[in-house]
């Protein structure tokens, strides 16, 4: 069973940046996707970004495209989410999640809370 | 993007009674590999989502067999044969066939 742990959440002012990290108990980077999913307080789930290391495929939700960037750290087995130009609409729990099978989001972290507020 | 529509949004159920949750996609979820990547997740208050069902009807390990998934085309269903108190949660369907992955709005299951 893969365990995922997010870190890097916190309170940040609008317009500023924050970087989230996701660590796994096993290799994060294989043929299956790694994803970021967020959930605003009291709201539903929104897919933010996906990354498949085997193919180099990366994609972002329109709501974050051009502001968020996902990257990998092979040596330390981390997945990062660099979030720039944050707005209050980005306030949410951010979960990293991993496919065990295509399109499946089998494994989830506990989430990192990001609050964008002046 | 594929729009996932769940109904009902709120579902009061008597303990021991069955529950049926619906999910509809705005387009076909058949992947180029022939599979349909439709999953169901349970989210209890204060917890991350937990996957219950994948590829329409495959149950994840450790998931009670009172949970079952079915469907085809663009219509999918999650059924709970006999609702227990621990089933109080919000249930989301999600399609993973097309990027971006997209979720339904969620169905909140409550005890009547």
PDB file of C-alpha atoms in Angstrom:
ATOM      1  CA  UNK A   1       0.000   0.000   0.000  1.00  0.00           C
ATOM      2  CA  UNK A   2       1.494   3.291  -1.120  1.00  0.00           C
ATOM      3  CA  UNK A   3       1.517   6.062   1.481  1.00  0.00           C
ATOM      4  CA  UNK A   4       1.598   9.650   0.274  1.00  0.00           C
ATOM      5  CA  UNK A   5       2.400  12.693   2.381  1.00  0.00           C
ATOM      6  CA  UNK A   6       1.981  16.304   1.297  1.00  0.00           C
ATOM      7  CA  UNK A   7       3.911  19.190   2.778  1.00  0.00           C
ATOM      8  CA  UNK A   8       4.369  22.896   2.169  1.00  0.00           C
ATOM      9  CA  UNK A   9       0.870  24.188   2.836  1.00  0.00           C
ATOM     10  CA  UNK A  10       0.219  27.396   4.724  1.00  0.00           C
ATOM     11  CA  UNK A  11      -1.149  30.907   4.596  1.00  0.00           C
ATOM     12  CA  UNK A  12       0.006  33.154   1.760  1.00  0.00           C
ATOM     13  CA  UNK A  13      -1.015  36.557   0.479  1.00  0.00           C
ATOM     14  CA  UNK A  14      -2.712  36.970  -2.894  1.00  0.00           C
ATOM     15  CA  UNK A  15      -0.213  37.222  -5.709  1.00  0.00           C
ATOM     16  CA  UNK A  16       2.465  35.295  -3.865  1.00  0.00           C
ATOM     17  CA  UNK A  17       3.836  31.819  -4.484  1.00  0.00           C
ATOM     18  CA  UNK A  18       3.925  28.525  -2.629  1.00  0.00           C
ATOM     19  CA  UNK A  19       5.410  25.129  -3.368  1.00  0.00           C
ATOM     20  CA  UNK A  20       3.789  21.895  -2.292  1.00  0.00           C
ATOM     21  CA  UNK A  21       5.645  18.605  -2.131  1.00  0.00           C
ATOM     22  CA  UNK A  22       4.439  15.031  -2.152  1.00  0.00           C
ATOM     23  CA  UNK A  23       6.533  12.167  -0.808  1.00  0.00           C
ATOM     24  CA  UNK A  24       5.722   8.506  -1.232  1.00  0.00           C
ATOM     25  CA  UNK A  25       6.563   5.301   0.588  1.00  0.00           C
ATOM     26  CA  UNK A  26       7.356   3.752  -2.765  1.00  0.00           C
ATOM     27  CA  UNK A  27       8.446   5.044  -6.122  1.00  0.00           C
ATOM     28  CA  UNK A  28       6.194   7.830  -7.305  1.00  0.00           C
ATOM     29  CA  UNK A  29       7.443   7.674 -10.846  1.00  0.00           C
ATOM     30  CA  UNK A  30       6.428   4.747 -12.960  1.00  0.00           C
ATOM     31  CA  UNK A  31       4.040   4.098 -15.823  1.00  0.00           C
ATOM     32  CA  UNK A  32       1.077   5.352 -13.822  1.00  0.00           C
ATOM     33  CA  UNK A  33       0.102   8.948 -13.232  1.00  0.00           C
ATOM     34  CA  UNK A  34       0.707  11.228 -10.293  1.00  0.00           C
ATOM     35  CA  UNK A  35      -1.895  13.911  -9.763  1.00  0.00           C
ATOM     36  CA  UNK A  36      -2.826  16.904  -7.677  1.00  0.00           C
ATOM     37  CA  UNK A  37      -6.486  17.267  -6.698  1.00  0.00           C
ATOM     38  CA  UNK A  38      -7.854  20.115  -4.626  1.00  0.00           C
ATOM     39  CA  UNK A  39     -10.934  20.715  -2.554  1.00  0.00           C
ATOM     40  CA  UNK A  40     -12.046  24.143  -1.451  1.00  0.00           C
ATOM     41  CA  UNK A  41     -13.617  24.193   2.028  1.00  0.00           C
ATOM     42  CA  UNK A  42     -17.070  22.651   1.869  1.00  0.00           C
ATOM     43  CA  UNK A  43     -16.812  22.058  -1.882  1.00  0.00           C
ATOM     44  CA  UNK A  44     -16.232  19.149  -4.227  1.00  0.00           C
ATOM     45  CA  UNK A  45     -13.106  17.677  -5.762  1.00  0.00           C
ATOM     46  CA  UNK A  46     -11.242  19.402  -8.582  1.00  0.00           C
ATOM     47  CA  UNK A  47      -8.419  17.801 -10.538  1.00  0.00           C
ATOM     48  CA  UNK A  48      -5.544  20.280 -10.780  1.00  0.00           C
ATOM     49  CA  UNK A  49      -2.645  18.575 -12.520  1.00  0.00           C
ATOM     50  CA  UNK A  50      -1.447  15.243 -13.801  1.00  0.00           C
ATOM     51  CA  UNK A  51       1.969  13.859 -14.611  1.00  0.00           C
ATOM     52  CA  UNK A  52       3.096  10.557 -16.098  1.00  0.00           C
ATOM     53  CA  UNK A  53       6.842  10.119 -15.873  1.00  0.00           C
ATOM     54  CA  UNK A  54       6.927   7.208 -18.290  1.00  0.00           C
ATOM     55  CA  UNK A  55       5.604   9.304 -21.152  1.00  0.00           C
ATOM     56  CA  UNK A  56       6.428  12.790 -19.901  1.00  0.00           C
ATOM     57  CA  UNK A  57       2.777  13.722 -20.160  1.00  0.00           C
ATOM     58  CA  UNK A  58       1.810  16.754 -18.087  1.00  0.00           C
ATOM     59  CA  UNK A  59      -1.472  18.619 -18.023  1.00  0.00           C
ATOM     60  CA  UNK A  60      -3.209  21.245 -15.930  1.00  0.00           C
ATOM     61  CA  UNK A  61      -6.737  22.384 -15.245  1.00  0.00           C
ATOM     62  CA  UNK A  62      -7.628  25.558 -17.097  1.00  0.00           C
ATOM     63  CA  UNK A  63      -8.076  27.300 -13.748  1.00  0.00           C
ATOM     64  CA  UNK A  64      -4.361  26.941 -12.936  1.00  0.00           C
ATOM     65  CA  UNK A  65      -2.748  26.723 -16.367  1.00  0.00           C
ATOM     66  CA  UNK A  66       0.122  29.167 -16.695  1.00  0.00           C
ATOM     67  CA  UNK A  67       0.355  29.647 -12.916  1.00  0.00           C
ATOM     68  CA  UNK A  68       1.022  26.154 -11.545  1.00  0.00           C
ATOM     69  CA  UNK A  69       3.879  23.869 -12.543  1.00  0.00           C
ATOM     70  CA  UNK A  70       4.456  20.273 -11.557  1.00  0.00           C
ATOM     71  CA  UNK A  71       7.953  18.845 -11.325  1.00  0.00           C
ATOM     72  CA  UNK A  72       9.681  15.742 -10.086  1.00  0.00           C
ATOM     73  CA  UNK A  73      12.687  15.157  -7.912  1.00  0.00           C
ATOM     74  CA  UNK A  74      13.962  11.737  -8.851  1.00  0.00           C
ATOM     75  CA  UNK A  75      16.720  11.587  -6.294  1.00  0.00           C
ATOM     76  CA  UNK A  76      14.454  12.323  -3.366  1.00  0.00           C
ATOM     77  CA  UNK A  77      11.286  10.735  -4.784  1.00  0.00           C
ATOM     78  CA  UNK A  78       9.217  13.907  -4.482  1.00  0.00           C
ATOM     79  CA  UNK A  79       6.553  15.423  -6.679  1.00  0.00           C
ATOM     80  CA  UNK A  80       6.287  19.189  -6.410  1.00  0.00           C
ATOM     81  CA  UNK A  81       3.563  21.654  -7.295  1.00  0.00           C
ATOM     82  CA  UNK A  82       4.833  25.187  -7.757  1.00  0.00           C
ATOM     83  CA  UNK A  83       1.924  27.597  -7.389  1.00  0.00           C
ATOM     84  CA  UNK A  84       2.426  31.191  -8.535  1.00  0.00           C
ATOM     85  CA  UNK A  85       0.156  34.235  -8.665  1.00  0.00           C
ATOM     86  CA  UNK A  86      -2.141  32.729  -6.066  1.00  0.00           C
ATOM     87  CA  UNK A  87      -5.651  34.076  -5.625  1.00  0.00           C
ATOM     88  CA  UNK A  88      -8.259  33.510  -2.941  1.00  0.00           C
ATOM     89  CA  UNK A  89      -9.938  31.023  -5.286  1.00  0.00           C
ATOM     90  CA  UNK A  90      -6.904  28.777  -4.833  1.00  0.00           C
ATOM     91  CA  UNK A  91      -7.693  28.322  -1.145  1.00  0.00           C
ATOM     92  CA  UNK A  92      -8.187  24.582  -0.691  1.00  0.00           C
ATOM     93  CA  UNK A  93      -6.894  21.305   0.602  1.00  0.00           C
ATOM     94  CA  UNK A  94      -4.436  20.000  -1.968  1.00  0.00           C
ATOM     95  CA  UNK A  95      -4.130  16.248  -2.260  1.00  0.00           C
ATOM     96  CA  UNK A  96      -1.520  14.334  -4.167  1.00  0.00           C
ATOM     97  CA  UNK A  97      -2.880  11.112  -5.570  1.00  0.00           C
ATOM     98  CA  UNK A  98      -1.439   8.256  -7.542  1.00  0.00           C
ATOM     99  CA  UNK A  99      -2.903   5.922 -10.099  1.00  0.00           C
ATOM    100  CA  UNK A 100      -2.255   2.251  -9.453  1.00  0.00           C
ATOM    101  CA  UNK A 101      -4.030   1.499 -12.668  1.00  0.00           C
ATOM    102  CA  UNK A 102      -4.879   3.888 -15.502  1.00  0.00           C
ATOM    103  CA  UNK A 103      -7.335   6.612 -14.649  1.00  0.00           C
ATOM    104  CA  UNK A 104      -7.843   5.418 -11.128  1.00  0.00           C
ATOM    105  CA  UNK A 105      -6.441   7.656  -8.333  1.00  0.00           C
ATOM    106  CA  UNK A 106      -6.009   4.717  -5.993  1.00  0.00           C
ATOM    107  CA  UNK A 107      -3.687   6.287  -3.409  1.00  0.00           C
ATOM    108  CA  UNK A 108      -4.252   9.649  -1.696  1.00  0.00           C
ATOM    109  CA  UNK A 109      -2.326  11.732   0.785  1.00  0.00           C
ATOM    110  CA  UNK A 110      -3.952  13.397   3.786  1.00  0.00           C
ATOM    111  CA  UNK A 111      -3.862  16.774   2.076  1.00  0.00           C
ATOM    112  CA  UNK A 112      -2.097  20.092   2.586  1.00  0.00           C
ATOM    113  CA  UNK A 113      -4.163  23.183   3.360  1.00  0.00           C
ATOM    114  CA  UNK A 114      -3.394  26.295   1.377  1.00  0.00           C
ATOM    115  CA  UNK A 115      -5.061  29.522   2.476  1.00  0.00           C
ATOM    116  CA  UNK A 116      -4.685  32.561   0.268  1.00  0.00           C
ATOM    117  CA  UNK A 117      -5.642  35.627   2.232  1.00  0.00           C
ATOM    118  CA  UNK A 118      -4.510  39.166   2.782  1.00  0.00           C
TER     119      UNK A 118
ATOM    120  CA  UNK B   1     -13.872  18.523 -20.702  1.00  0.00           C
ATOM    121  CA  UNK B   2     -16.136  15.634 -19.719  1.00  0.00           C
ATOM    122  CA  UNK B   3     -18.914  16.735 -17.385  1.00  0.00           C
ATOM    123  CA  UNK B   4     -19.937  14.244 -14.712  1.00  0.00           C
ATOM    124  CA  UNK B   5     -23.413  14.723 -13.267  1.00  0.00           C
ATOM    125  CA  UNK B   6     -24.467  12.944 -10.099  1.00  0.00           C
ATOM    126  CA  UNK B   7     -27.914  12.476  -8.658  1.00  0.00           C
ATOM    127  CA  UNK B   8     -29.360  12.891  -6.206  1.00  0.00           C
ATOM    128  CA  UNK B   9     -27.144  15.423  -4.453  1.00  0.00           C
ATOM    129  CA  UNK B  10     -28.593  14.390  -1.096  1.00  0.00           C
ATOM    130  CA  UNK B  11     -29.789  10.916  -0.214  1.00  0.00           C
ATOM    131  CA  UNK B  12     -31.458  10.128   3.121  1.00  0.00           C
ATOM    132  CA  UNK B  13     -31.544   6.397   3.734  1.00  0.00           C
ATOM    133  CA  UNK B  14     -32.847   4.250   6.585  1.00  0.00           C
ATOM    134  CA  UNK B  15     -30.262   1.988   8.206  1.00  0.00           C
ATOM    135  CA  UNK B  16     -30.338  -1.461   6.661  1.00  0.00           C
ATOM    136  CA  UNK B  17     -32.032  -0.239   3.511  1.00  0.00           C
ATOM    137  CA  UNK B  18     -30.427  -0.101   0.036  1.00  0.00           C
ATOM    138  CA  UNK B  19     -29.116   3.026  -1.625  1.00  0.00           C
ATOM    139  CA  UNK B  20     -28.570   3.801  -5.281  1.00  0.00           C
ATOM    140  CA  UNK B  21     -26.385   6.668  -6.505  1.00  0.00           C
ATOM    141  CA  UNK B  22     -26.317   7.754 -10.118  1.00  0.00           C
ATOM    142  CA  UNK B  23     -23.588   9.276 -12.266  1.00  0.00           C
ATOM    143  CA  UNK B  24     -23.836  10.343 -15.891  1.00  0.00           C
ATOM    144  CA  UNK B  25     -21.053  11.446 -18.212  1.00  0.00           C
ATOM    145  CA  UNK B  26     -21.431  14.009 -20.990  1.00  0.00           C
ATOM    146  CA  UNK B  27     -19.610  11.776 -23.446  1.00  0.00           C
ATOM    147  CA  UNK B  28     -18.384   8.239 -23.891  1.00  0.00           C
ATOM    148  CA  UNK B  29     -15.800   7.070 -21.382  1.00  0.00           C
ATOM    149  CA  UNK B  30     -14.442   4.273 -23.536  1.00  0.00           C
ATOM    150  CA  UNK B  31     -10.658   4.582 -23.585  1.00  0.00           C
ATOM    151  CA  UNK B  32      -8.588   3.752 -26.665  1.00  0.00           C
ATOM    152  CA  UNK B  33      -7.554   0.573 -24.819  1.00  0.00           C
ATOM    153  CA  UNK B  34     -11.210  -0.492 -24.634  1.00  0.00           C
ATOM    154  CA  UNK B  35     -11.628   0.054 -20.901  1.00  0.00           C
ATOM    155  CA  UNK B  36     -13.943   2.514 -19.152  1.00  0.00           C
ATOM    156  CA  UNK B  37     -12.159   4.287 -16.334  1.00  0.00           C
ATOM    157  CA  UNK B  38     -15.044   5.216 -14.086  1.00  0.00           C
ATOM    158  CA  UNK B  39     -14.337   5.229 -10.343  1.00  0.00           C
ATOM    159  CA  UNK B  40     -16.331   5.857  -7.179  1.00  0.00           C
ATOM    160  CA  UNK B  41     -14.881   7.494  -4.087  1.00  0.00           C
ATOM    161  CA  UNK B  42     -16.141   7.794  -0.531  1.00  0.00           C
ATOM    162  CA  UNK B  43     -15.177  10.833   1.520  1.00  0.00           C
ATOM    163  CA  UNK B  44     -16.004  10.893   5.200  1.00  0.00           C
ATOM    164  CA  UNK B  45     -15.832  14.216   7.060  1.00  0.00           C
ATOM    165  CA  UNK B  46     -12.285  15.371   7.664  1.00  0.00           C
ATOM    166  CA  UNK B  47     -10.749  12.581   5.599  1.00  0.00           C
ATOM    167  CA  UNK B  48      -9.281  12.343   2.120  1.00  0.00           C
ATOM    168  CA  UNK B  49     -11.260  10.480  -0.522  1.00  0.00           C
ATOM    169  CA  UNK B  50     -11.049   6.709  -0.546  1.00  0.00           C
ATOM    170  CA  UNK B  51     -11.528   4.782  -3.756  1.00  0.00           C
ATOM    171  CA  UNK B  52     -14.201   2.118  -3.567  1.00  0.00           C
ATOM    172  CA  UNK B  53     -14.758   1.063  -7.160  1.00  0.00           C
ATOM    173  CA  UNK B  54     -12.694   1.336 -10.336  1.00  0.00           C
ATOM    174  CA  UNK B  55     -13.348   0.464 -13.959  1.00  0.00           C
ATOM    175  CA  UNK B  56     -17.106   0.680 -13.316  1.00  0.00           C
ATOM    176  CA  UNK B  57     -17.442  -2.402 -11.141  1.00  0.00           C
ATOM    177  CA  UNK B  58     -14.095  -3.599  -9.732  1.00  0.00           C
ATOM    178  CA  UNK B  59     -14.102  -3.304  -5.966  1.00  0.00           C
ATOM    179  CA  UNK B  60     -10.914  -2.210  -4.228  1.00  0.00           C
ATOM    180  CA  UNK B  61      -9.470  -4.525  -1.601  1.00  0.00           C
ATOM    181  CA  UNK B  62     -10.956  -4.028   1.832  1.00  0.00           C
ATOM    182  CA  UNK B  63     -14.162  -2.506   0.499  1.00  0.00           C
ATOM    183  CA  UNK B  64     -17.242  -4.264   1.909  1.00  0.00           C
ATOM    184  CA  UNK B  65     -19.121  -6.321  -0.625  1.00  0.00           C
ATOM    185  CA  UNK B  66     -22.306  -4.359   0.076  1.00  0.00           C
ATOM    186  CA  UNK B  67     -20.821  -1.774  -2.309  1.00  0.00           C
ATOM    187  CA  UNK B  68     -21.196  -2.533  -5.995  1.00  0.00           C
ATOM    188  CA  UNK B  69     -20.784  -0.589  -9.201  1.00  0.00           C
ATOM    189  CA  UNK B  70     -22.468  -1.025 -12.537  1.00  0.00           C
ATOM    190  CA  UNK B  71     -23.217   0.784 -15.737  1.00  0.00           C
ATOM    191  CA  UNK B  72     -22.296   1.244 -19.349  1.00  0.00           C
ATOM    192  CA  UNK B  73     -22.188   3.898 -21.987  1.00  0.00           C
ATOM    193  CA  UNK B  74     -22.670   7.145 -20.132  1.00  0.00           C
ATOM    194  CA  UNK B  75     -24.754   5.979 -17.155  1.00  0.00           C
ATOM    195  CA  UNK B  76     -23.252   4.495 -14.028  1.00  0.00           C
ATOM    196  CA  UNK B  77     -24.540   3.466 -10.618  1.00  0.00           C
ATOM    197  CA  UNK B  78     -23.115   2.822  -7.189  1.00  0.00           C
ATOM    198  CA  UNK B  79     -25.293   0.630  -5.017  1.00  0.00           C
ATOM    199  CA  UNK B  80     -25.104  -0.062  -1.323  1.00  0.00           C
ATOM    200  CA  UNK B  81     -27.114  -3.157  -0.526  1.00  0.00           C
ATOM    201  CA  UNK B  82     -27.707  -2.367   3.143  1.00  0.00           C
ATOM    202  CA  UNK B  83     -26.651   1.006   4.440  1.00  0.00           C
ATOM    203  CA  UNK B  84     -24.701   1.084   7.690  1.00  0.00           C
ATOM    204  CA  UNK B  85     -23.945   4.043   9.933  1.00  0.00           C
ATOM    205  CA  UNK B  86     -20.311   4.124   8.765  1.00  0.00           C
ATOM    206  CA  UNK B  87     -21.479   4.728   5.190  1.00  0.00           C
ATOM    207  CA  UNK B  88     -22.431   8.330   6.010  1.00  0.00           C
ATOM    208  CA  UNK B  89     -20.204  10.254   3.611  1.00  0.00           C
ATOM    209  CA  UNK B  90     -20.099  12.101   0.324  1.00  0.00           C
ATOM    210  CA  UNK B  91     -19.702   9.865  -2.698  1.00  0.00           C
ATOM    211  CA  UNK B  92     -18.031  11.092  -5.882  1.00  0.00           C
ATOM    212  CA  UNK B  93     -17.808   9.511  -9.274  1.00  0.00           C
ATOM    213  CA  UNK B  94     -14.804  10.321 -11.439  1.00  0.00           C
ATOM    214  CA  UNK B  95     -13.824   9.604 -14.995  1.00  0.00           C
ATOM    215  CA  UNK B  96     -10.142   8.886 -15.677  1.00  0.00           C
ATOM    216  CA  UNK B  97     -10.488   8.027 -19.350  1.00  0.00           C
ATOM    217  CA  UNK B  98      -9.958  11.547 -20.647  1.00  0.00           C
ATOM    218  CA  UNK B  99      -7.635  14.218 -19.332  1.00  0.00           C
ATOM    219  CA  UNK B 100      -8.470  16.271 -17.402  1.00  0.00           C
ATOM    220  CA  UNK B 101      -9.943  13.768 -14.972  1.00  0.00           C
ATOM    221  CA  UNK B 102     -13.303  15.102 -13.862  1.00  0.00           C
ATOM    222  CA  UNK B 103     -15.467  14.491 -10.819  1.00  0.00           C
ATOM    223  CA  UNK B 104     -19.175  14.637 -10.211  1.00  0.00           C
ATOM    224  CA  UNK B 105     -20.554  17.128  -7.689  1.00  0.00           C
ATOM    225  CA  UNK B 106     -20.956  14.433  -5.057  1.00  0.00           C
ATOM    226  CA  UNK B 107     -23.922  12.720  -3.393  1.00  0.00           C
ATOM    227  CA  UNK B 108     -24.252  13.233   0.336  1.00  0.00           C
ATOM    228  CA  UNK B 109     -25.574  10.085   1.965  1.00  0.00           C
ATOM    229  CA  UNK B 110     -27.299  10.612   5.298  1.00  0.00           C
ATOM    230  CA  UNK B 111     -29.191   8.426   7.686  1.00  0.00           C
ATOM    231  CA  UNK B 112     -32.912   9.101   7.769  1.00  0.00           C
TER     232      UNK B 112
END
